[in-house]
């Protein structure tokens, strides 16, 4: 089935047009596509009365640079459009967005649940800072709603979801997980790390098959696709509910989190091309994945939710209209880890480095045995590939040359 003919699950999919034709009033007599970079720590008030009157939670008024400028408010509004949310907060990184949610919603004695395939630094924050503050965490298997059911209780105030999981790319049954939390722990807030979906692949606030229901909030590492340049660190928190927004915004303000106007400008400048870049990286990622699936037995399996046989493929089909340009190669576990490291070292087009969503393709090897605490079905070495904007034929040629070198080295 071609992507164009795939039915779009869930309402509310933002269009490229919505991201470009957004409400913005330039100063009288001047119009250009760019949003001005407004800088200011100090913001002037016309009178003492105005200084006392204006509250920073009121987006109609400016009070202090940390609480927003016309530039940051514009990015917040555009991200709300992209994600189908009402409210957005900006944070200095994706990880800061994630930890802000934890700090805003959890108190001593509470428990937070994390999927075992969560973004690793999120688990580390739970293991260290949250534990120091008397906040417990439990892990669940996101591919088994019964495992989530068993982990839920009256102490659980926050449940994190991630789709797909970090590195191993399992796509969970999001509607089933949300339904499980609503039934077993109605007091818990459901938060999704939406970085992979980038506001485009599915609609977390309006999940297909959940009758207009969805998660309560998302975080998004704008560092990845929205920035698109591999040169900005930024994160966002998005939600629909006014009361939840107030809790998050108050904590965010008390924590003193701000983002620089120049970085915001870079993200604003990249947003109009986000759907085009995401589609191109999706198409290139699937081409590389299909090629890699033919490289058995050296590559035992390709982990990419759009690939049949990848964990959660059926759930991806039910929930998503697209995929990010990310895939993981599961190497034959008989191949030594240092041979796989040498394969990665030898790649020319793929650079070695963290993150994804930028123009340059990246590769990182992971030891499968170290990835999970609840047990793992993966062995040996996994190589996570982030597909950039290069010609996919050049990327495939680079990987093919690497596999030929690997075959030569392991034969000797
Ligand atoms: C990169 C990433 C983050 C963190 O974003 P930073 O801006 O690098 O802090 C969080 N979650 C996921 C899934 C990510 O890929």
Tab-separated table of C-alpha atoms and ligand atoms in Angstrom:
chain	number	residue	atom	x	y	z
A	1	UNK	CA	0.000	0.000	0.000
A	2	UNK	CA	1.430	3.398	-0.897
A	3	UNK	CA	1.691	5.967	1.863
A	4	UNK	CA	-0.617	8.336	-0.016
A	5	UNK	CA	-3.383	5.758	-0.040
A	6	UNK	CA	-3.027	4.892	3.646
A	7	UNK	CA	-6.074	6.113	5.506
A	8	UNK	CA	-5.165	8.773	8.058
A	9	UNK	CA	-6.114	7.373	11.463
A	10	UNK	CA	-7.510	9.833	13.958
A	11	UNK	CA	-8.804	13.337	13.359
A	12	UNK	CA	-6.789	16.482	13.863
A	13	UNK	CA	-3.769	15.739	11.707
A	14	UNK	CA	-2.044	19.099	11.210
A	15	UNK	CA	-1.317	20.070	7.630
A	16	UNK	CA	1.791	21.781	6.336
A	17	UNK	CA	-0.446	24.719	5.428
A	18	UNK	CA	-1.554	25.189	9.053
A	19	UNK	CA	2.077	25.479	10.130
A	20	UNK	CA	2.850	28.199	7.612
A	21	UNK	CA	-0.354	30.273	7.548
A	22	UNK	CA	-0.455	30.888	11.260
A	23	UNK	CA	-1.920	33.887	13.024
A	24	UNK	CA	0.872	36.426	13.279
A	25	UNK	CA	0.581	40.171	12.874
A	26	UNK	CA	3.737	41.898	11.666
A	27	UNK	CA	4.219	45.572	12.542
A	28	UNK	CA	2.092	47.798	10.298
A	29	UNK	CA	3.636	48.252	6.878
A	30	UNK	CA	6.028	45.303	7.110
A	31	UNK	CA	5.409	41.729	6.121
A	32	UNK	CA	7.920	38.889	5.730
A	33	UNK	CA	7.904	35.147	6.418
A	34	UNK	CA	10.256	35.551	9.390
A	35	UNK	CA	9.106	35.919	12.980
A	36	UNK	CA	11.195	38.660	14.636
A	37	UNK	CA	13.671	37.707	17.361
A	38	UNK	CA	12.475	39.608	20.414
A	39	UNK	CA	15.019	39.680	23.190
A	40	UNK	CA	14.594	40.921	26.703
A	41	UNK	CA	15.105	39.980	30.296
A	42	UNK	CA	13.597	43.294	31.399
A	43	UNK	CA	10.244	44.143	29.877
A	44	UNK	CA	8.959	47.708	30.431
A	45	UNK	CA	5.641	48.501	32.052
A	46	UNK	CA	3.892	51.801	31.405
A	47	UNK	CA	3.125	52.333	35.082
A	48	UNK	CA	3.472	50.811	38.512
A	49	UNK	CA	-0.181	49.886	38.268
A	50	UNK	CA	0.542	47.908	35.070
A	51	UNK	CA	3.519	46.203	36.736
A	52	UNK	CA	1.265	45.082	39.607
A	53	UNK	CA	-1.609	44.094	37.334
A	54	UNK	CA	0.121	41.968	34.705
A	55	UNK	CA	0.434	38.333	35.616
A	56	UNK	CA	2.935	36.204	33.721
A	57	UNK	CA	0.451	33.333	33.262
A	58	UNK	CA	-1.646	35.731	31.180
A	59	UNK	CA	-0.331	35.334	27.655
A	60	UNK	CA	-1.798	38.703	26.645
A	61	UNK	CA	0.830	40.540	28.679
A	62	UNK	CA	4.612	40.439	28.889
A	63	UNK	CA	6.180	40.644	32.335
A	64	UNK	CA	9.724	39.295	32.246
A	65	UNK	CA	11.847	37.609	29.584
A	66	UNK	CA	11.871	34.301	31.437
A	67	UNK	CA	8.077	34.149	31.185
A	68	UNK	CA	7.973	34.734	27.447
A	69	UNK	CA	8.485	37.135	24.585
A	70	UNK	CA	6.514	37.520	21.338
A	71	UNK	CA	9.049	35.105	19.788
A	72	UNK	CA	8.602	32.344	22.366
A	73	UNK	CA	4.817	32.807	22.450
A	74	UNK	CA	4.761	32.373	18.661
A	75	UNK	CA	6.687	29.103	18.828
A	76	UNK	CA	4.420	27.863	21.632
A	77	UNK	CA	1.346	28.653	19.511
A	78	UNK	CA	2.736	26.913	16.434
A	79	UNK	CA	3.700	23.834	18.410
A	80	UNK	CA	0.203	23.734	19.906
A	81	UNK	CA	-1.130	23.674	16.336
A	82	UNK	CA	1.334	20.960	15.341
A	83	UNK	CA	0.491	18.726	18.304
A	84	UNK	CA	-3.245	19.404	18.513
A	85	UNK	CA	-2.758	20.829	22.016
A	86	UNK	CA	-4.057	24.006	23.694
A	87	UNK	CA	-1.003	24.883	25.765
A	88	UNK	CA	2.743	24.556	25.243
A	89	UNK	CA	5.745	25.282	27.474
A	90	UNK	CA	9.314	25.488	26.184
A	91	UNK	CA	12.285	23.960	27.985
A	92	UNK	CA	16.039	24.159	27.356
A	93	UNK	CA	16.194	20.519	26.162
A	94	UNK	CA	13.943	17.527	25.603
A	95	UNK	CA	15.300	16.017	28.788
A	96	UNK	CA	14.500	19.210	30.731
A	97	UNK	CA	10.908	19.007	29.429
A	98	UNK	CA	10.716	15.425	30.686
A	99	UNK	CA	12.186	16.122	34.149
A	100	UNK	CA	9.989	19.236	34.517
A	101	UNK	CA	6.907	17.040	34.108
A	102	UNK	CA	8.245	14.655	36.784
A	103	UNK	CA	9.006	17.522	39.178
A	104	UNK	CA	5.697	19.298	38.560
A	105	UNK	CA	3.452	16.274	39.078
A	106	UNK	CA	5.198	14.065	41.655
A	107	UNK	CA	5.613	14.428	45.406
A	108	UNK	CA	7.334	12.372	48.064
A	109	UNK	CA	5.463	9.059	48.499
A	110	UNK	CA	4.215	9.008	44.898
A	111	UNK	CA	5.204	6.483	42.238
A	112	UNK	CA	5.884	7.052	38.542
A	113	UNK	CA	5.729	4.244	35.963
A	114	UNK	CA	8.144	4.041	33.052
A	115	UNK	CA	8.199	1.630	30.117
A	116	UNK	CA	11.273	-0.602	30.271
A	117	UNK	CA	12.279	0.685	26.809
A	118	UNK	CA	12.100	4.359	27.878
A	119	UNK	CA	14.644	6.976	26.835
A	120	UNK	CA	17.546	6.016	29.108
A	121	UNK	CA	18.146	9.410	30.826
A	122	UNK	CA	14.495	9.405	31.948
A	123	UNK	CA	15.132	6.139	33.821
A	124	UNK	CA	18.336	7.597	35.282
A	125	UNK	CA	16.449	10.662	36.598
A	126	UNK	CA	13.967	8.313	38.306
A	127	UNK	CA	16.757	6.143	39.739
A	128	UNK	CA	18.695	9.098	41.160
A	129	UNK	CA	16.935	12.443	41.732
A	130	UNK	CA	13.385	11.087	42.116
A	131	UNK	CA	14.609	8.354	44.475
A	132	UNK	CA	16.470	10.968	46.582
A	133	UNK	CA	13.239	12.929	46.903
A	134	UNK	CA	11.269	9.892	48.092
A	135	UNK	CA	9.517	9.290	44.762
A	136	UNK	CA	9.461	5.645	43.663
A	137	UNK	CA	9.407	4.334	40.122
A	138	UNK	CA	8.361	1.019	38.635
A	139	UNK	CA	9.031	-0.319	35.167
A	140	UNK	CA	6.467	-2.068	32.986
A	141	UNK	CA	6.632	-3.979	29.708
A	142	UNK	CA	4.949	-1.636	27.224
A	143	UNK	CA	4.123	-4.517	24.862
A	144	UNK	CA	1.987	-6.162	27.550
A	145	UNK	CA	-0.909	-4.058	28.961
A	146	UNK	CA	-1.245	-6.683	31.750
A	147	UNK	CA	2.238	-5.718	32.943
A	148	UNK	CA	1.108	-2.076	33.146
A	149	UNK	CA	-2.080	-3.166	34.937
A	150	UNK	CA	0.001	-5.026	37.529
A	151	UNK	CA	2.241	-2.003	38.142
A	152	UNK	CA	-0.651	0.447	38.695
A	153	UNK	CA	-1.913	1.369	42.144
A	154	UNK	CA	-3.234	4.274	44.227
A	155	UNK	CA	0.342	5.550	44.681
A	156	UNK	CA	0.857	6.015	40.925
A	157	UNK	CA	0.472	9.671	39.919
A	158	UNK	CA	2.227	9.664	36.561
A	159	UNK	CA	2.579	7.061	33.797
A	160	UNK	CA	5.045	7.612	30.968
A	161	UNK	CA	4.500	6.159	27.512
A	162	UNK	CA	6.954	6.144	24.645
A	163	UNK	CA	6.137	5.149	21.067
A	164	UNK	CA	8.139	3.470	19.777
A	165	UNK	CA	10.601	2.459	22.500
A	166	UNK	CA	14.123	3.792	22.553
A	167	UNK	CA	16.639	1.849	20.382
A	168	UNK	CA	14.568	-1.357	20.079
A	169	UNK	CA	11.649	0.486	18.457
A	170	UNK	CA	8.740	-1.611	19.810
A	171	UNK	CA	5.477	0.183	18.994
A	172	UNK	CA	3.002	-0.303	21.870
A	173	UNK	CA	-0.778	-0.482	21.732
A	174	UNK	CA	-1.258	3.121	22.888
A	175	UNK	CA	-5.086	3.026	23.159
A	176	UNK	CA	-4.880	-0.155	25.288
A	177	UNK	CA	-2.240	1.371	27.587
A	178	UNK	CA	-4.218	4.613	28.047
A	179	UNK	CA	-7.430	2.636	28.711
A	180	UNK	CA	-5.595	0.504	31.287
A	181	UNK	CA	-4.423	3.569	33.225
A	182	UNK	CA	-7.881	5.197	33.120
A	183	UNK	CA	-9.455	2.037	34.552
A	184	UNK	CA	-6.877	1.008	37.139
A	185	UNK	CA	-5.480	4.383	38.241
A	186	UNK	CA	-7.819	7.245	37.241
A	187	UNK	CA	-5.780	9.640	39.411
A	188	UNK	CA	-2.670	9.189	37.261
A	189	UNK	CA	-1.604	11.628	34.545
A	190	UNK	CA	-0.634	9.907	31.283
A	191	UNK	CA	2.413	11.485	29.610
A	192	UNK	CA	3.862	10.513	26.251
A	193	UNK	CA	7.367	11.114	24.949
A	194	UNK	CA	6.267	12.139	21.451
A	195	UNK	CA	9.700	12.906	19.984
A	196	UNK	CA	9.610	10.110	17.371
A	197	UNK	CA	6.116	11.120	16.193
A	198	UNK	CA	7.205	14.773	15.839
A	199	UNK	CA	3.606	15.996	15.696
A	200	UNK	CA	3.105	14.127	12.428
A	201	UNK	CA	3.080	10.332	12.717
A	202	UNK	CA	-0.001	10.014	14.945
A	203	UNK	CA	-2.305	12.093	17.159
A	204	UNK	CA	-1.642	11.358	20.851
A	205	UNK	CA	-4.454	13.590	22.137
A	206	UNK	CA	-6.908	11.898	19.771
A	207	UNK	CA	-5.832	8.291	19.520
A	208	UNK	CA	-7.412	6.193	16.800
A	209	UNK	CA	-9.883	3.792	18.398
A	210	UNK	CA	-10.174	5.741	21.639
A	211	UNK	CA	-13.143	7.933	20.696
A	212	UNK	CA	-11.487	11.336	20.896
A	213	UNK	CA	-9.498	10.387	23.987
A	214	UNK	CA	-5.769	10.270	24.365
A	215	UNK	CA	-2.854	11.076	26.604
A	216	UNK	CA	-2.905	14.039	29.004
A	217	UNK	CA	0.377	15.591	27.946
A	218	UNK	CA	3.274	15.118	25.590
A	219	UNK	CA	6.894	16.100	25.751
A	220	UNK	CA	8.862	16.611	22.563
A	221	UNK	CA	12.604	16.942	22.014
A	222	UNK	CA	12.534	19.840	19.527
A	223	UNK	CA	16.262	19.100	19.279
A	224	UNK	CA	15.354	16.346	16.812
A	225	UNK	CA	13.013	16.918	13.831
A	226	UNK	CA	11.546	20.366	14.627
A	227	UNK	CA	15.027	21.950	14.769
A	228	UNK	CA	16.220	19.676	11.984
A	229	UNK	CA	19.733	21.079	11.999
A	230	UNK	CA	21.546	19.093	14.661
A	231	UNK	CA	22.456	22.463	16.190
A	232	UNK	CA	19.742	23.360	18.719
A	233	UNK	CA	18.759	21.911	22.090
A	234	UNK	CA	15.152	22.547	23.073
A	235	UNK	CA	12.115	20.731	24.404
A	236	UNK	CA	8.407	21.319	24.786
A	237	UNK	CA	5.546	20.193	26.981
A	238	UNK	CA	2.074	20.220	25.432
A	239	UNK	CA	-1.352	19.595	26.941
A	240	UNK	CA	-5.020	20.397	26.436
A	241	UNK	CA	-6.353	20.642	29.984
A	242	UNK	CA	-6.263	24.137	31.556
A	243	UNK	CA	-5.801	22.918	35.144
A	244	UNK	CA	-2.980	20.554	34.180
A	245	UNK	CA	-1.334	23.389	32.239
A	246	UNK	CA	-1.483	25.605	35.334
A	247	UNK	CA	0.286	22.983	37.464
A	248	UNK	CA	2.961	22.508	34.811
A	249	UNK	CA	3.393	26.233	34.107
A	250	UNK	CA	3.753	27.140	37.797
A	251	UNK	CA	6.458	24.502	38.345
A	252	UNK	CA	8.175	25.461	35.076
A	253	UNK	CA	8.265	29.084	36.214
A	254	UNK	CA	9.525	28.284	39.717
A	255	UNK	CA	12.281	26.145	38.203
A	256	UNK	CA	13.423	29.155	36.166
A	257	UNK	CA	13.441	27.439	32.796
A	258	UNK	CA	13.890	29.697	29.806
A	259	UNK	CA	14.983	29.368	26.179
A	260	UNK	CA	17.003	31.857	24.128
A	261	UNK	CA	15.278	33.847	21.376
A	262	UNK	CA	17.943	32.955	18.806
A	263	UNK	CA	17.393	29.242	19.353
A	264	UNK	CA	13.635	29.759	19.167
A	265	UNK	CA	14.146	31.572	15.866
A	266	UNK	CA	16.036	28.550	14.481
A	267	UNK	CA	13.159	26.235	15.351
A	268	UNK	CA	10.561	28.667	13.955
A	269	UNK	CA	12.575	28.890	10.735
A	270	UNK	CA	12.719	25.089	10.427
A	271	UNK	CA	9.054	24.348	11.248
A	272	UNK	CA	7.565	25.058	7.792
A	273	UNK	CA	9.799	22.360	6.270
A	274	UNK	CA	9.175	19.848	9.084
A	275	UNK	CA	6.497	17.802	7.256
A	276	UNK	CA	8.662	17.658	4.104
A	277	UNK	CA	11.806	16.651	5.975
A	278	UNK	CA	9.940	14.095	8.075
A	279	UNK	CA	8.373	12.526	4.960
A	280	UNK	CA	11.722	12.424	3.153
A	281	UNK	CA	13.512	10.894	6.141
A	282	UNK	CA	10.642	8.424	6.593
A	283	UNK	CA	10.866	7.321	2.934
A	284	UNK	CA	14.664	7.060	3.047
A	285	UNK	CA	14.533	5.185	6.370
A	286	UNK	CA	12.147	2.599	4.907
A	287	UNK	CA	14.365	2.155	1.843
A	288	UNK	CA	17.397	1.522	4.032
A	289	UNK	CA	15.314	-0.780	6.271
A	290	UNK	CA	14.098	-2.815	3.296
A	291	UNK	CA	17.624	-3.170	1.966
A	292	UNK	CA	18.935	-4.174	5.408
A	293	UNK	CA	16.179	-6.794	5.795
A	294	UNK	CA	17.781	-8.594	2.828
A	295	UNK	CA	21.204	-8.808	4.527
A	296	UNK	CA	20.551	-11.959	6.561
A	297	UNK	CA	22.149	-13.697	8.355
A	298	UNK	CA	24.644	-10.933	9.266
A	299	UNK	CA	21.720	-8.641	10.055
A	300	UNK	CA	19.307	-10.918	11.837
A	301	UNK	CA	16.452	-8.446	11.980
A	302	UNK	CA	15.625	-4.835	11.244
A	303	UNK	CA	13.787	-3.039	14.027
A	304	UNK	CA	11.542	-0.392	12.472
A	305	UNK	CA	7.824	-0.286	13.294
A	306	UNK	CA	6.803	-0.072	9.609
A	307	UNK	CA	8.660	-3.332	8.848
A	308	UNK	CA	6.604	-6.533	9.069
A	309	UNK	CA	8.130	-8.689	11.812
A	310	UNK	CA	9.271	-5.693	13.854
A	311	UNK	CA	7.719	-5.699	17.347
A	312	UNK	CA	4.488	-3.722	17.384
A	313	UNK	CA	4.159	-3.515	13.592
A	314	UNK	CA	0.392	-4.138	13.787
A	315	UNK	CA	-0.014	-1.452	16.478
A	316	UNK	CA	1.997	0.981	14.335
A	317	UNK	CA	-0.312	0.234	11.394
A	318	UNK	CA	-3.381	0.860	13.538
A	319	UNK	CA	-2.141	4.157	15.036
A	320	UNK	CA	0.215	5.823	12.588
A	321	UNK	CA	0.207	7.532	9.241
A	322	UNK	CA	4.018	7.849	9.010
A	323	UNK	CA	7.291	6.877	10.700
A	324	UNK	CA	10.473	8.667	11.667
A	325	UNK	CA	13.689	7.915	9.760
A	326	UNK	CA	15.071	5.756	12.537
A	327	UNK	CA	15.900	2.056	12.480
A	328	UNK	CA	17.975	-0.419	14.414
A	329	UNK	CA	19.981	-3.292	12.948
A	330	UNK	CA	20.077	-6.416	15.116
A	331	UNK	CA	23.372	-8.079	14.205
A	332	UNK	CA	23.878	-11.839	14.360
A	333	UNK	CA	24.851	-12.348	18.034
A	334	UNK	CA	27.678	-14.661	16.891
A	335	UNK	CA	29.480	-11.577	15.540
A	336	UNK	CA	31.862	-10.119	18.130
A	337	UNK	CA	31.033	-6.687	19.521
A	338	UNK	CA	34.352	-5.222	18.419
A	339	UNK	CA	33.735	-6.376	14.839
A	340	UNK	CA	30.433	-4.450	14.870
A	341	UNK	CA	32.232	-1.436	16.387
A	342	UNK	CA	34.738	-1.644	13.508
A	343	UNK	CA	31.811	-1.777	11.033
A	344	UNK	CA	30.465	1.468	12.526
A	345	UNK	CA	33.953	3.050	12.643
A	346	UNK	CA	34.409	2.283	8.952
A	347	UNK	CA	31.211	3.970	7.722
A	348	UNK	CA	31.850	7.113	5.681
A	349	UNK	CA	28.432	8.744	5.276
A	350	UNK	CA	27.043	7.759	8.673
A	351	UNK	CA	28.770	9.757	11.386
A	352	UNK	CA	29.028	8.479	14.962
A	353	UNK	CA	26.997	10.550	17.384
A	354	UNK	CA	23.903	10.918	19.567
A	355	UNK	CA	20.581	12.408	18.614
A	356	UNK	CA	18.642	12.290	15.340
A	357	UNK	CA	16.426	14.300	13.029
A	358	UNK	CA	19.243	16.376	11.503
A	359	UNK	CA	20.643	16.418	7.965
A	360	UNK	CA	23.507	13.987	8.652
A	361	UNK	CA	22.925	10.253	9.102
A	362	UNK	CA	24.188	8.865	12.407
A	363	UNK	CA	25.069	5.420	13.774
A	364	UNK	CA	25.446	4.258	17.396
A	365	UNK	CA	26.090	0.676	18.562
A	366	UNK	CA	24.387	-0.612	21.730
A	367	UNK	CA	24.981	-3.785	23.760
A	368	UNK	CA	21.520	-5.416	23.772
A	369	UNK	CA	22.040	-7.009	27.196
A	370	UNK	CA	22.452	-3.591	28.874
A	371	UNK	CA	19.282	-1.994	27.528
A	372	UNK	CA	16.552	-3.455	29.701
A	373	UNK	CA	15.916	-4.222	33.355
A	374	UNK	CA	12.895	-6.547	32.914
A	375	UNK	CA	14.715	-8.913	30.556
A	376	UNK	CA	15.361	-8.579	26.862
A	377	UNK	CA	14.654	-10.713	23.807
A	378	UNK	CA	17.642	-9.102	22.050
A	379	UNK	CA	21.201	-10.410	22.039
A	380	UNK	CA	24.540	-9.198	20.759
A	381	UNK	CA	24.934	-5.735	19.292
A	382	UNK	CA	22.248	-3.425	17.969
A	383	UNK	CA	23.214	-0.528	15.707
A	384	UNK	CA	20.761	2.360	15.727
A	385	UNK	CA	20.714	4.356	12.495
A	386	UNK	CA	19.287	7.836	12.167
A	387	UNK	CA	18.662	8.643	8.522
A	388	UNK	CA	19.516	12.180	7.490
A	389	UNK	CA	18.812	13.986	4.250
A	390	UNK	CA	21.489	12.360	2.078
A	391	UNK	CA	20.640	10.362	-1.055
A	392	UNK	CA	19.502	6.980	0.326
A	393	UNK	CA	21.460	5.170	-2.422
A	394	UNK	CA	24.673	6.636	-0.987
A	395	UNK	CA	23.676	5.492	2.495
A	396	UNK	CA	22.924	1.960	1.282
A	397	UNK	CA	26.250	1.829	-0.601
A	398	UNK	CA	28.048	2.937	2.584
A	399	UNK	CA	26.349	0.222	4.660
A	400	UNK	CA	26.964	-2.411	1.950
A	401	UNK	CA	30.686	-1.570	1.868
A	402	UNK	CA	30.746	-1.819	5.666
A	403	UNK	CA	29.086	-5.255	5.624
A	404	UNK	CA	31.610	-6.432	2.990
A	405	UNK	CA	34.483	-5.309	5.275
A	406	UNK	CA	32.786	-7.033	8.218
A	407	UNK	CA	32.449	-10.281	6.226
A	408	UNK	CA	36.130	-10.101	5.271
A	409	UNK	CA	37.222	-9.476	8.867
A	410	UNK	CA	35.082	-12.239	10.450
A	411	UNK	CA	36.152	-14.842	7.829
A	412	UNK	CA	39.836	-14.404	8.700
B	1	LIG	C1	16.594	13.087	22.336
B	1	LIG	C2	15.451	12.599	23.112
B	1	LIG	C3	15.084	13.202	24.311
B	1	LIG	C4	15.899	14.312	24.942
B	1	LIG	O1	16.095	15.431	24.135
B	1	LIG	P1	17.368	16.396	24.371
B	1	LIG	O2	16.936	17.675	23.737
B	1	LIG	O3	18.520	15.730	23.709
B	1	LIG	O4	17.548	16.529	25.848
B	1	LIG	C5	13.986	12.721	24.973
B	1	LIG	N1	13.269	11.681	24.481
B	1	LIG	C6	13.592	11.082	23.334
B	1	LIG	C7	12.763	9.941	22.846
B	1	LIG	C8	14.688	11.509	22.612
B	1	LIG	O5	15.011	10.893	21.483
